[in-house]
């Protein structure tokens, strides 16, 4: 009996010591130690799996969005370019009243003589486009980029195999340094690659000798390439030199880039470029007809000019989403602490300090944060992969393909999780110990404790949700406006056929013309629809310019496309005055021209253009026979939109035309077309592809709209869950009050009004605060909104009403619960 009493007292004392946290040391999980706190937190979470799952899922979803966006934005915003001392690389240009632009060829030549602030200057641009002979089984249009003599010095790189180009080779030698990817894919990584031929097939074969292989991590920035890289890939570099015509032609541009010499800055570089511009202007007045200023920018800024602002914006939106998640978690932990009030009061009564209680609560929150961060890394990888599938080709997004999770991403995830922990773990814990814990032992503890905190949470949630929704709706509306705008023609469903052949059929223009016509007839027979011939297509290429006979400057405002008569029907271009080019005129090369209304207004404001004459860049004088609706060949630059014209196909032509038709192409039809082309030319390769030029222009806004839409949906979900939790907790704390009101005869409508007003008062202020903040925030989005205002009242009204709707939705279930309270049960509740 005595022994049993002693054992019982020992157990009791150990339990009391366990509750007080002052048990003696015994192993890593001793009472009062960190290990014991972790084990106790695990037990608490295991006993309340619903709370644990809700908290971890909320944090994982929000932090997963942050993780994915940071992994995507990191190469653009925070990593240097993958070149030695990349901070010294700059792009050279000139700015005028019409906007930014390149330097003239003569100005580039002057800079080569007077380097000034630059250690090396070079250029790069499209020189050869064709089909690799090694890839005949799967033909794809690829290109070599021509680079000037100091290219390797500017980038500070050397081939990993072979050598760079010699000075003599820049005078026209057919040699190439191929990319590492081309070496692996087209040549299987052959060790004897040096000296092997690189054969391009086009209107005539072009053979290069491979003299080197670039490093595996070398990336040629798209901003230095003249071709639209979505139509093919760069397989290497070739040597080029300055075109002598550029020294006297003020319309031949160069886009130089350079490496700053040690100690030189952007101001000194601007002065060097200005000096070259002044020298050229004095020696040739034709180069000085327009006021231009030097524009030297870091190469990283030039490459990512179109991506930096969207990436900053996406990171800001994810910060708002994290605020929403933190507010939700803060409320969850406040409710959790309120439910543990008797336990915490018991610990305090047994001597546990406030610091000890804060540590207990913080360890539990830290476990949730750690689990949420682990889940965020898994979800973030999935989110990132989904986002990269929508990645636009170009527009400053070049380096996003290499986005990957590494130590930097893990550190950022940990830092954001720690900040969130301070918001949803530390602050509620400190708020809990500031109250008199012993008072919570009383059954009649204040039923409305925490009303101010809950109101602050509702305010924060609604304000943040409004800001996110306004941003997402503005970008979505801008994308919808771009996607549905009237281009003056319909590019949807168009297919193109380009012919590449090593056979030299170009010497006889009559034979080439007959070959083009025969190819068109064969394709029409296969697909059963009209097929047009074109030497160029709007948005795809720029063959020539036309303008007034009396104003030479007007030649650079109207772009002319040589096409056949069927082109207008295929692209659904509508005539407004006069007539279109006839089939006979399109084949004979008649000197006629059809212009759009923008060209008519620019060339003859207020006059009738029919019968007027224009001169093209080849010197031919053409007669205007018709006017079509204004064509928009650029989605985003309404201010600098070029005028458009169409001319008949030239009679003297020695290369294959592009064949164009509307409608789908089945695999069987594609094979039949290729067979027909080989009937005309046994060595021809037919490249059939959908006309996606304008779809690609929509890729960047589609990418942003999709990411913002996903973040907006996540914000809506977090807002609904968070508001529901806040309102439900408020109703639960006022259950006793609700029971008394019902017992005294209060009607259900009055009870419902009490619940709604508890949420609506802070929600109204939150919506107003969110709209006010959005007025400032959305001003930064102006450059990304095409043809719309960042202060569109319809978007603001829609966002505000939607959030009010979310508040009402969050109140539905708590109202039903409040109006069905049994007074007898409520009066017995503590």
C-alpha atoms as one frame of an Amber mdcrd trajectory, in Angstrom:
protein
   0.000   0.000   0.000   2.755   2.479   0.918   4.782   1.458  -2.088   1.779
   1.916  -4.363   1.184   5.393  -2.925   4.876   6.256  -3.453   4.796   5.121
  -7.063   1.623   7.090  -7.666   3.237  10.217  -6.157   6.340   9.777  -8.366
   4.193   9.502 -11.464   2.180  12.555 -10.371   5.337  14.582  -9.740   6.741
  13.644 -13.134   3.517  14.667 -14.810   3.550  17.996 -12.960   7.185  18.509
 -13.911   6.273  17.643 -17.471   3.510  20.271 -17.482   5.748  22.874 -15.842
   8.648  22.066 -18.155  11.183  21.765 -15.300  11.810  17.997 -15.314  15.412
  17.010 -14.861  17.631  16.294 -17.895  17.467  12.792 -19.300  18.443  12.323
 -22.960  17.759  14.503 -25.969  14.000  14.327 -25.449  14.096  15.378 -21.795
  11.135  17.370 -20.505  11.669  21.051 -21.196  14.257  20.416 -23.933  14.008
  21.178 -27.641  13.613  17.514 -28.506  10.737  17.212 -26.084   9.046  20.266
 -27.600   9.341  18.776 -31.093   7.908  15.458 -29.925   5.077  17.258 -28.145
   4.338  19.328 -31.284   4.198  16.125 -33.357   1.724  14.676 -30.924  -0.456
  17.775 -31.043  -0.530  17.748 -34.855  -1.251  14.030 -34.906  -4.185  14.524
 -32.566  -5.611  17.227 -34.850  -4.995  15.963 -38.397  -7.596  18.281 -39.954
  -5.870  21.370 -38.601  -2.442  20.048 -39.651  -3.579  19.151 -43.155  -5.309
  22.516 -43.714  -2.304  24.497 -42.484   0.297  22.505 -44.450  -1.792  22.505
 -47.655  -2.386  26.264 -47.447   1.301  27.000 -46.976   2.403  24.478 -49.620
   0.099  25.908 -52.291   1.051  29.536 -51.695   4.748  28.868 -51.178   4.742
  26.522 -54.192   3.607  29.452 -56.341   6.420  31.595 -54.928   8.908  28.784
 -55.561   7.872  28.281 -59.192   7.835  31.994 -60.037  11.214  32.590 -58.375
  12.766  29.624 -60.208  11.488  31.070 -63.492  12.474  34.670 -62.712  15.892
  33.895 -61.225  17.812  33.648 -64.546  16.261  36.907 -65.739  16.377  39.065
 -62.612  19.155  37.821 -60.387  21.681  35.704 -62.298  24.437  37.217 -64.455
  24.708  36.304 -68.122  26.745  33.113 -68.736  29.803  34.946 -70.031  33.042
  35.997 -68.281  32.603  39.394 -66.587  29.204  39.749 -68.208  28.572  43.027
 -66.373  31.002  44.673 -68.849  28.916  43.682 -71.916  26.740  46.392 -73.494
  24.570  46.846 -76.559  25.026  49.969 -78.682  22.152  51.815 -80.261  20.635
  55.214 -80.989  17.418  56.817 -79.819  15.335  59.266 -81.837  11.897  60.835
 -81.686  10.466  57.686 -83.277  11.898  55.501 -80.510  14.940  53.292 -80.054
  16.956  51.995 -82.975  20.276  50.683 -84.227  23.385  52.485 -85.320  24.059
  53.089 -89.006  26.636  50.879 -90.649  28.928  53.883 -91.148  28.755  54.679
 -87.425  29.724  51.104 -86.571  32.692  51.385 -88.957  33.773  54.608 -87.215
  33.607  52.881 -83.816  35.905  50.146 -85.124  38.498  52.847 -85.828  37.955
  54.712 -82.533  37.120  52.192 -79.779  37.206  54.820 -77.034  35.464  53.310
 -73.995  35.284  49.845 -75.545  37.816  47.023 -75.370  36.173  45.229 -78.307
  33.160  45.788 -80.589  31.327  43.231 -82.721  28.051  42.512 -84.503  25.945
  39.439 -85.197  23.083  38.810 -87.585  21.384  36.359 -89.921  23.482  35.377
 -92.891  22.507  31.858 -94.014  19.128  30.141 -93.718  18.398  26.658 -95.000
  18.081  22.969 -94.162  20.887  20.869 -92.768  21.779  18.098 -95.187  22.447
  15.792 -92.222  18.831  16.179 -91.004  17.027  15.205 -94.214  14.837  12.629
 -92.422  13.231  15.378 -90.321  13.714  18.620 -92.264  13.809  21.801 -90.223
  14.692  25.334 -91.162  17.889  26.332 -89.352  20.415  29.107 -89.733  24.007
  30.165 -89.234  24.616  33.516 -87.591  27.285  35.700 -89.125  29.641  37.296
 -86.567  32.284  39.948 -87.005  35.973  39.636 -86.227  35.955  40.627 -82.547
  32.945  38.506 -81.571  34.954  36.036 -79.456  36.840  38.881 -77.736  33.623
  40.637 -76.790  32.090  37.556 -75.189  35.384  36.339 -73.737  34.924  32.766
 -74.992  36.849  30.249 -77.064  35.702  27.102 -78.895  36.087  23.957 -76.804
  37.230  22.151 -79.936  39.076  23.645 -82.870  39.653  27.359 -83.230  38.033
  30.720 -83.840  37.913  32.441 -87.249  41.008  34.076 -88.669  41.052  37.625
 -90.031  41.331  36.351 -93.619  38.261  34.116 -93.163  36.134  37.176 -92.412
  36.576  38.208 -96.050  34.229  35.495 -97.317  35.537  32.043 -96.357  32.921
  29.277 -95.991  33.839  28.084 -92.493  31.699  27.603 -89.388  31.955  27.087
 -85.646  28.939  24.968 -84.732  27.070  24.856 -81.440  27.587  22.038 -78.981
  23.949  20.962 -79.454  24.353  20.740 -83.254  27.533  18.715 -82.801  25.686
  16.222 -80.589  22.403  15.992 -82.531  23.431  16.323 -86.186  26.864  14.711
 -85.951  26.438  12.338 -82.996  29.298  13.956 -81.070  31.905  12.645 -83.550
  35.450  13.352 -82.288  36.640  13.921 -85.890  34.151  16.731 -86.478  36.829
  19.303 -87.381  37.176  19.623 -91.139  33.826  17.959 -91.834  31.392  19.653
 -94.263  28.287  21.481 -93.043  25.880  21.455 -96.012  22.902  23.832 -96.173
  20.219  23.099 -98.724  18.189  25.983-100.065  17.659  27.396-103.546  21.274
  26.272-104.055  23.608  24.199-101.842  26.046  26.007 -99.560  28.871  24.052
 -97.914  30.876  25.196 -94.902  33.949  23.628 -93.337  33.582  23.056 -89.585
  36.589  24.551 -87.779  35.332  24.560 -84.177  32.664  23.695 -81.609  31.254
  26.210 -79.109  31.120  25.481 -75.338  28.093  23.559 -74.097  26.846  26.465
 -71.955  27.180  29.134 -74.641  23.895  30.815 -75.532  23.624  33.283 -78.401
  21.131  35.909 -77.171  18.116  36.218 -79.454  18.435  39.990 -79.317  21.587
  39.630 -81.474  19.870  37.527 -84.141  17.937  39.017 -87.033  15.728  35.981
 -87.707  12.679  34.940 -85.706  14.214  32.006 -83.819  10.835  30.314 -83.429
  11.086  29.352 -87.116  14.294  27.414 -86.591  17.433  27.134 -84.506  20.932
  28.553 -84.684  23.355  25.721 -85.422  26.536  27.766 -85.451  28.490  30.875
 -86.357  30.088  31.975 -89.610  32.528  34.843 -90.258  31.297  38.053 -91.909
  32.675  41.524 -92.467  31.133  44.966 -92.834  29.184  45.408 -96.070  30.894
  48.263 -97.988  27.463  49.582 -99.022  26.767  50.377 -95.361  29.357  53.179
 -95.460  27.209  55.270 -97.814  23.667  53.964 -97.270  21.942  55.693 -94.320
  19.330  52.932 -94.161  21.704  50.027 -93.531  21.683  49.409 -89.799  23.920
  47.518 -87.429  23.206  46.307 -83.884  26.690  46.302 -82.330  27.539  44.999
 -78.897  30.758  45.627 -77.037  32.846  44.937 -73.964  33.657  47.989 -71.869
  37.313  48.442 -71.087  38.331  48.422 -67.429  37.382  51.638 -65.687  34.950
  52.794 -68.373  31.262  53.335 -67.592  28.029  53.889 -69.486  28.528  57.675
 -69.625  31.931  57.326 -71.271  30.485  54.744 -73.673  27.688  57.158 -74.623
  30.313  59.832 -75.283  32.256  57.448 -77.550  29.139  56.586 -79.569  28.153
  60.257 -79.796  31.616  61.104 -81.138  31.271  58.453 -83.855  27.799  59.716
 -84.796  29.099  63.281 -85.076  32.025  62.239 -87.281  29.716  60.353 -89.659
  27.180  63.188 -89.775  29.875  65.733 -90.671  31.381  63.583 -93.405  28.024
  62.664 -95.011  24.983  64.933 -94.511  22.628  62.065 -95.464  23.334  60.479
 -92.061  22.411  63.580 -90.102  18.835  64.284 -91.266  17.341  63.242 -87.922
  18.258  64.133 -84.351  19.570  60.981 -82.672  21.170  60.341 -79.305  23.429
  57.448 -78.244  21.750  54.640 -76.348  24.195  52.282 -74.606  22.549  49.730
 -72.313  23.904  46.692 -70.444  23.505  43.564 -72.559  21.521  41.829 -69.790
  19.013  44.688 -69.792  18.771  44.550 -73.602  18.231  40.780 -73.629  15.604
  40.808 -70.897  14.003  44.153 -71.680  10.659  42.500 -72.366  10.801  40.081
 -69.431  12.076  41.999 -66.406   8.898  43.955 -65.715   6.612  40.891 -66.081
   8.879  38.866 -63.793   8.932  41.593 -61.131   5.171  41.829 -61.429   4.716
  38.068 -61.018   6.966  38.048 -57.956   4.929  40.904 -56.473   1.680  39.031
 -57.065   3.085  35.909 -55.422   4.019  38.088 -52.443   0.354  39.131 -52.215
  -0.697  35.483 -52.388   1.747  34.683 -49.573   0.181  37.477 -47.522  -3.214
  35.855 -48.053  -1.877  32.469 -47.005  -0.138  33.956 -43.955  -3.361  35.674
 -42.911  -5.245  32.381 -43.232  -2.604  30.537 -41.239  -2.534  33.262 -38.610
  -6.248  32.807 -38.101  -5.906  29.021 -37.966  -3.279  29.298 -35.266  -5.278
  31.915 -33.375  -8.243  29.535 -33.364  -5.899  26.680 -32.381  -4.504  28.686
 -29.480  -7.999  29.662 -28.380  -8.944  25.974 -28.330  -5.902  25.230 -26.163
  -6.684  28.013 -23.703  -7.348  25.693 -20.730  -4.165  23.692 -21.418  -2.009
  26.814 -21.674  -3.612  28.282 -18.546  -2.852  25.050 -16.682   0.786  25.225
 -17.770   0.981  28.834 -16.576  -0.659  27.947 -13.270   1.935  25.208 -12.736
   4.769  27.662 -13.245   5.551  27.599 -16.959   6.968  30.939 -18.090   5.571
  32.980 -20.955   8.735  32.332 -22.963   8.272  28.598 -22.429   4.675  28.746
 -23.719   5.698  30.843 -26.731   8.370  28.260 -27.530   5.869  25.419 -27.353
   3.516  27.191 -29.754   6.320  28.304 -32.051   7.751  24.783 -32.389   4.362
  23.511 -33.538   4.136  26.326 -36.101   7.717  25.631 -37.208   6.846  22.014
 -37.960   3.962  23.208 -40.129   6.311  25.671 -41.867   8.908  22.950 -42.514
   6.301  20.551 -43.908   4.819  23.357 -46.020   8.266  24.265 -47.399   8.906
  20.624 -48.336   5.536  20.434 -50.046   6.243  23.748 -51.795   9.415  22.347
 -53.372   7.436  19.423 -54.800   4.495  21.538 -55.971   6.805  24.293 -57.197
   8.534  21.859 -59.566   5.148  20.858 -60.991   3.993  24.489 -61.267   7.280
  25.494 -62.935   7.106  22.713 -65.518   3.513  23.653 -66.343   4.475  27.325
 -66.706   7.490  26.590 -68.910   5.263  24.700 -71.334   3.652  28.082 -72.040
   7.011  29.824 -72.307   7.106  32.348 -75.170   9.799  32.055 -77.826  11.727
  35.308 -77.495  10.517  38.573 -76.023  13.352  38.565 -73.488  12.396  35.156
 -72.078  15.388  33.329 -73.661  17.048  32.080 -70.496  13.918  30.822 -68.780
  14.256  27.432 -70.450  17.202  26.766 -68.132  15.240  27.526 -64.985  15.992
  24.860 -62.395  15.717  24.208 -58.699  19.056  24.591 -56.946  20.441  25.794
 -53.636  19.349  29.367 -54.379  15.721  28.297 -54.731  15.886  26.230 -51.529
  17.356  29.194 -49.626  14.625  31.513 -50.899  11.920  28.999 -49.990  13.389
  28.690 -46.497  13.586  32.466 -46.078   9.986  33.011 -47.205   8.799  30.161
 -44.953  10.634  31.778 -42.031   8.968  35.141 -42.717   5.604  33.421 -42.944
   6.355  31.611 -39.675   6.914  34.947 -37.980   3.504  36.076 -39.217   1.350
  33.039 -38.484   3.343  31.458 -35.627   5.192  34.021 -33.580   2.659  36.852
 -33.596  -0.338  34.706 -32.488   1.832  33.103 -29.800   2.920  36.486 -28.447
  -0.694  37.658 -28.544  -1.752  34.594 -26.565   0.702  35.126 -23.684  -0.110
  38.828 -23.458  -3.586  37.872 -22.243  -4.166  36.667 -18.703  -3.949  32.926
 -19.280  -5.368  32.112 -15.860  -8.521  34.073 -16.697  -9.241  31.643 -19.504
  -9.769  28.939 -16.859 -13.077  30.585 -16.106 -15.974  29.220 -18.056 -17.315
  32.696 -18.625 -14.268  33.953 -20.415 -14.965  36.843 -22.697 -16.822  35.344
 -25.663 -15.785  38.083 -28.043 -12.064  38.039 -27.410 -10.118  38.468 -30.645
 -12.813  40.469 -32.478 -10.263  43.145 -33.410  -7.770  40.559 -34.635 -10.407
  38.825 -36.761 -11.468  42.157 -38.255  -7.858  42.923 -39.125  -7.539  39.540
 -40.834 -10.691  40.097 -42.911  -9.411  43.544 -43.902  -6.009  42.161 -44.938
  -7.524  39.267 -46.854  -9.994  41.379 -48.826  -7.478  44.132 -49.609  -4.890
  41.636 -50.836  -7.452  39.667 -52.840  -8.679  42.824 -54.583  -5.123  43.792
 -55.575  -4.392  40.339 -57.013  -7.712  40.148 -58.865  -7.359  43.619 -60.386
  -3.908  42.683 -61.718  -5.054  39.337 -63.096  -8.192  40.795 -64.699  -6.271
  43.657 -66.330  -3.767  41.274 -67.939  -6.523  38.829 -68.943  -8.570  41.631
 -70.515  -5.493  42.911 -72.360  -4.744  39.440 -73.718  -8.369  38.954 -74.792
  -8.280  42.317 -76.576  -5.069  41.363 -78.384  -6.360  37.930 -79.350  -9.622
  39.284 -80.777  -8.432  42.479 -82.437  -9.116  43.071 -86.119  -5.892  42.612
 -88.097  -7.489  43.425 -91.420  -6.845  39.814 -92.466  -7.325  36.383 -90.899
  -4.126  34.401 -90.191  -5.941  31.482 -88.527  -5.795  28.133 -90.282  -3.126
  29.219 -92.773  -0.416  26.760 -93.843   2.777  27.561 -95.718   4.976  25.428
 -97.939   8.603  26.374 -98.502  10.833  24.522-100.940  14.524  23.869-100.380
  16.501  22.268-103.181  20.213  21.778-103.842  19.515  21.928-107.581  20.448
  25.254-109.145  17.341  26.156-111.129  17.824  29.870-110.665  19.732  30.778
-113.804  16.605  30.666-115.984  13.865  32.879-114.533  11.267  31.581-117.014
  11.997  28.029-115.930  11.779  29.015-112.279   8.460  30.775-112.856   7.094
  27.691-114.609   8.338  25.501-111.738   6.549  27.688-109.162   3.286  27.496
-111.128   3.561  23.738-111.529   4.161  23.285-107.795   1.093  25.387-107.025
  -1.076  23.326-109.371   0.105  20.066-107.818  -0.587  21.288-104.267  -4.049
  22.521-105.279  -4.792  19.082-106.727  -3.809  17.400-103.446  -5.647  19.648
-100.970  -8.566  20.728-103.187  -8.373  24.383-102.171  -6.951  27.583-103.717
  -3.211  28.049-103.205  -1.463  31.424-103.365   2.143  32.245-104.207   4.029
  34.836-102.187   7.543  36.168-102.115   6.829  37.461 -98.592   4.004  37.328
 -96.066   2.866  40.053 -93.597   4.583  39.637 -90.271   6.911  36.993 -91.708
   9.330  38.876 -93.955   9.899  42.339 -95.458  10.917  42.220 -99.137  10.684
  45.853-100.281   9.448  49.349 -99.459   7.362  51.743-101.537   6.604  55.418
-101.256   5.645  58.618-102.973   7.501  59.736-106.078   8.177  63.100-104.439
   9.110  62.110-100.853  11.980  59.682-100.354  11.260  59.399 -96.611   7.838
  57.919 -97.313   9.566  54.824 -98.743  10.280  53.586 -95.249   6.706  53.770
 -93.972   5.013  51.365 -96.427   6.025  47.710 -96.797   5.140  45.926-100.045
   4.582  42.171-100.389   4.805  40.482-103.823   1.875  38.037-104.005  -0.328
  36.238-106.490  -4.004  37.086-107.054  -5.196  34.216-104.814  -3.418  35.680
-101.801  -6.273  38.092-101.022  -8.828  35.284-100.823  -6.582  32.994 -98.775
  -5.916  35.696 -96.166  -9.452  37.145 -96.445  -8.313  40.693 -97.167 -11.269
  42.955 -97.975 -11.239  45.530-100.759 -12.649  49.009 -99.998 -11.906  50.874
-103.265 -10.739  50.040-106.774  -9.830  46.472-107.651  -7.374  43.739-106.695
  -4.466  42.327-108.672  -5.723  40.014-111.425  -4.296  36.506-112.070  -2.736
  37.672-115.340  -1.075  40.667-113.641   0.240  38.558-110.769   1.973  36.125
-113.146   3.261  38.675-115.661   4.791  40.963-113.049   2.646  43.980-113.964
   3.698  47.243-112.301   0.516  47.634-110.260   0.051  47.986-106.523  -2.748
  47.574-103.969  -2.309  49.591-100.769  -4.108  49.623 -97.463  -5.952  52.640
 -96.058  -3.058  53.511 -93.744  -0.686  53.767 -96.714  -3.205  55.964 -98.568
  -3.528  58.301 -95.611   0.257  58.548 -95.081   1.066  59.113 -98.761  -1.890
  61.227 -99.952  -3.764  62.599 -96.906  -7.355  63.356 -97.886  -6.804  62.475
-101.561  -7.974  59.644-103.777  -5.050  57.211-104.273  -6.583  55.287-107.208
  -4.496  55.938-110.319  -1.658  57.554-108.359   1.867  56.257-108.746   4.451
  55.011-106.240   8.110  54.080-106.532   9.450  50.909-104.887  12.913  50.413
-103.389  14.072  48.771-106.655  13.231  51.956-108.586  10.086  50.640-110.337
   7.123  53.025-110.675   3.814  51.319-109.912   0.189  52.429-110.350  -2.264
  52.163-107.450  -5.281  50.092-108.561  -6.986  49.341-105.244  -7.256  50.050
-101.527  -7.891  47.421 -98.828  -8.694  47.698 -95.156  -5.743  48.731 -92.945
  -3.616  45.742 -92.060  -2.002  45.388 -88.667   1.220  43.396 -88.880   2.285
  44.114 -85.303   0.204  43.392 -82.245   1.774  45.792 -79.794   3.076  48.860
 -81.603   0.062  50.782 -82.823   2.058  54.025 -82.729   4.767  52.740 -85.112
   2.556  50.487 -87.248   3.799  50.293 -90.835   1.528  50.804 -93.804   1.063
  47.786 -96.072   0.915  47.265 -99.831   0.773  44.320-102.242   2.452  44.134
-105.638   2.385  41.540-108.407   4.985  38.810-108.355   8.099  39.951-110.251
   8.563  38.544-113.743  12.287  37.999-113.146  12.591  35.680-110.182  15.104
  32.889-109.575  14.121  31.308-106.270  11.099  29.275-105.111   8.076  31.175
-103.829   6.233  30.328-100.637   2.944  28.502-101.221   0.073  29.532 -98.952
  -3.394  28.058 -98.415  -6.129  27.951 -95.800  -7.176  24.718 -94.159  -5.779
  21.700 -92.319  -3.186  19.324 -93.685  -3.533  15.649 -92.808  -0.401  13.470
 -92.550  -1.442  11.668 -95.728  -1.851  14.994 -97.550   1.548  16.112 -96.296
   3.195  12.994 -97.674   1.362  13.418-100.973   2.508  17.041-101.271   6.124
  16.057-100.651   5.860  13.325-103.261   4.453  15.828-105.778   7.275  18.265
-105.052   9.838  15.543-105.743   8.092  14.905-109.083   8.960  18.497-110.000
  12.422  18.456-108.406  13.828  15.103-107.284  16.101  16.767-104.730  13.514
  19.169-103.285  12.552  19.168 -99.614   9.135  20.558 -98.726   8.711  22.327
 -95.364   4.989  22.406 -94.495   4.157  24.384 -91.377   1.235  26.311 -89.895
   1.445  30.088 -90.166   2.012  30.914 -86.497   3.720  34.301 -86.716   0.865
  36.098 -84.967   0.269  33.264 -82.530   3.883  33.650 -81.432   3.343  37.359
 -80.889   0.602  36.382 -78.435   2.810  33.946 -76.534   4.192  36.494 -74.058
   0.797  37.985 -73.049  -0.682  34.460 -73.016   2.145  33.352 -70.697   1.543
  36.243 -68.312  -2.236  35.901 -68.434  -2.022  32.169 -67.702   0.330  32.607
 -64.740  -1.650  35.497 -63.345  -4.887  33.590 -63.888  -3.516  30.659 -61.912
  -2.346  32.981 -59.138  -5.730  34.737 -59.203  -7.573  31.425 -58.810  -5.269
  30.507 -55.932  -5.955  33.898 -54.348  -9.722  33.354 -54.698  -9.467  29.908
 -53.093  -7.363  31.229 -50.223  -9.735  34.149 -49.753 -12.834  31.932 -49.587
 -11.192  29.490 -47.177  -9.740  32.249 -45.044 -12.942  34.277 -44.803 -14.939
  31.133 -44.067 -12.545  30.274 -41.253 -12.665  33.757 -39.753 -16.462  34.009
 -39.869 -16.941  30.447 -38.598 -14.585  31.046 -35.692 -16.404  34.249 -34.819
 -19.739  32.436 -34.839 -18.293  29.627 -32.713 -17.065  32.107 -30.111 -20.501
  33.756 -30.012 -22.472  30.508 -29.805 -23.506  31.213 -26.206 -24.601  34.728
 -27.161 -26.539  33.407 -30.159 -28.336  30.865 -27.959 -29.370  33.547 -25.491
 -30.656  35.793 -28.308 -32.680  32.925 -29.791 -34.022  32.013 -26.358 -35.162
  35.625 -25.899 -37.033  35.511 -29.235 -34.538  36.866 -31.763 -35.503  36.048
 -35.333 -33.240  34.148 -37.733 -32.903  37.215 -39.986 -31.507  39.261 -37.119
 -29.010  36.542 -36.216 -27.955  36.314 -39.879 -27.519  40.094 -40.004 -25.219
  39.965 -36.964 -23.014  37.342 -38.650 -22.889  39.191 -41.975 -22.115  42.573
 -40.428 -19.306  41.009 -38.426 -17.606  40.196 -41.739 -18.841  43.049 -43.947
 -17.603  45.971 -41.847 -13.895  45.119 -42.179 -14.495  43.752 -45.697 -15.816
  47.108 -46.934 -12.724  48.846 -45.609 -10.513  46.114 -47.046 -12.035  46.393
 -50.525 -11.664  50.178 -50.454  -8.053  49.848 -49.328  -7.341  47.237 -52.029
  -8.846  49.394 -54.785  -6.871  52.421 -53.611  -3.639  50.428 -53.561  -4.431
  49.031 -57.025  -4.708  52.548 -58.462  -1.043  53.028 -57.611   0.107  49.482
 -58.309  -1.476  49.025 -61.731   0.235  52.145 -63.088   3.396  50.028 -63.274
   1.575  47.650 -65.654   0.862  50.283 -68.316   3.618  49.037 -70.653   2.160
  45.501 -70.576  -1.441  46.523 -71.290  -2.114  46.795 -75.000  -4.735  49.378
 -75.851  -6.261  49.488 -72.367  -5.970  51.694 -69.331  -4.441  50.413 -66.085
  -7.328  52.198 -64.324 -10.192  50.564 -66.209 -13.184  51.169 -63.929 -14.919
  48.027 -65.181 -12.032  45.848 -64.017 -11.903  47.602 -60.647 -15.664  47.263
 -60.192 -15.577  43.596 -61.176 -12.769  42.848 -58.705 -14.545  44.681 -55.882
 -17.870  42.965 -56.540 -16.199  39.576 -56.815 -14.524  39.964 -53.437 -17.834
  41.085 -51.904 -19.351  37.965 -53.402 -16.611  35.878 -51.802 -17.375  37.446
 -48.419 -21.077  36.623 -48.842 -20.199  33.079 -49.918 -18.010  32.626 -46.865
 -20.912  33.667 -44.628 -23.479  31.144 -45.942 -22.534  28.116 -43.837 -21.805
  30.061 -40.624 -25.210  31.786 -40.957 -26.979  28.441 -41.248 -25.109  27.186
 -38.206 -25.830  30.327 -36.194 -29.553  30.360 -36.941 -29.916  26.678 -35.960
 -28.295  26.949 -32.546 -30.240  25.053 -29.844 -30.583  27.508 -26.916 -30.367
  24.729 -24.308 -27.145  23.330 -25.781 -25.672  26.822 -26.208 -26.362  27.754
 -22.589 -24.561  24.626 -21.403 -21.532  25.322 -23.629 -18.401  26.772 -22.141
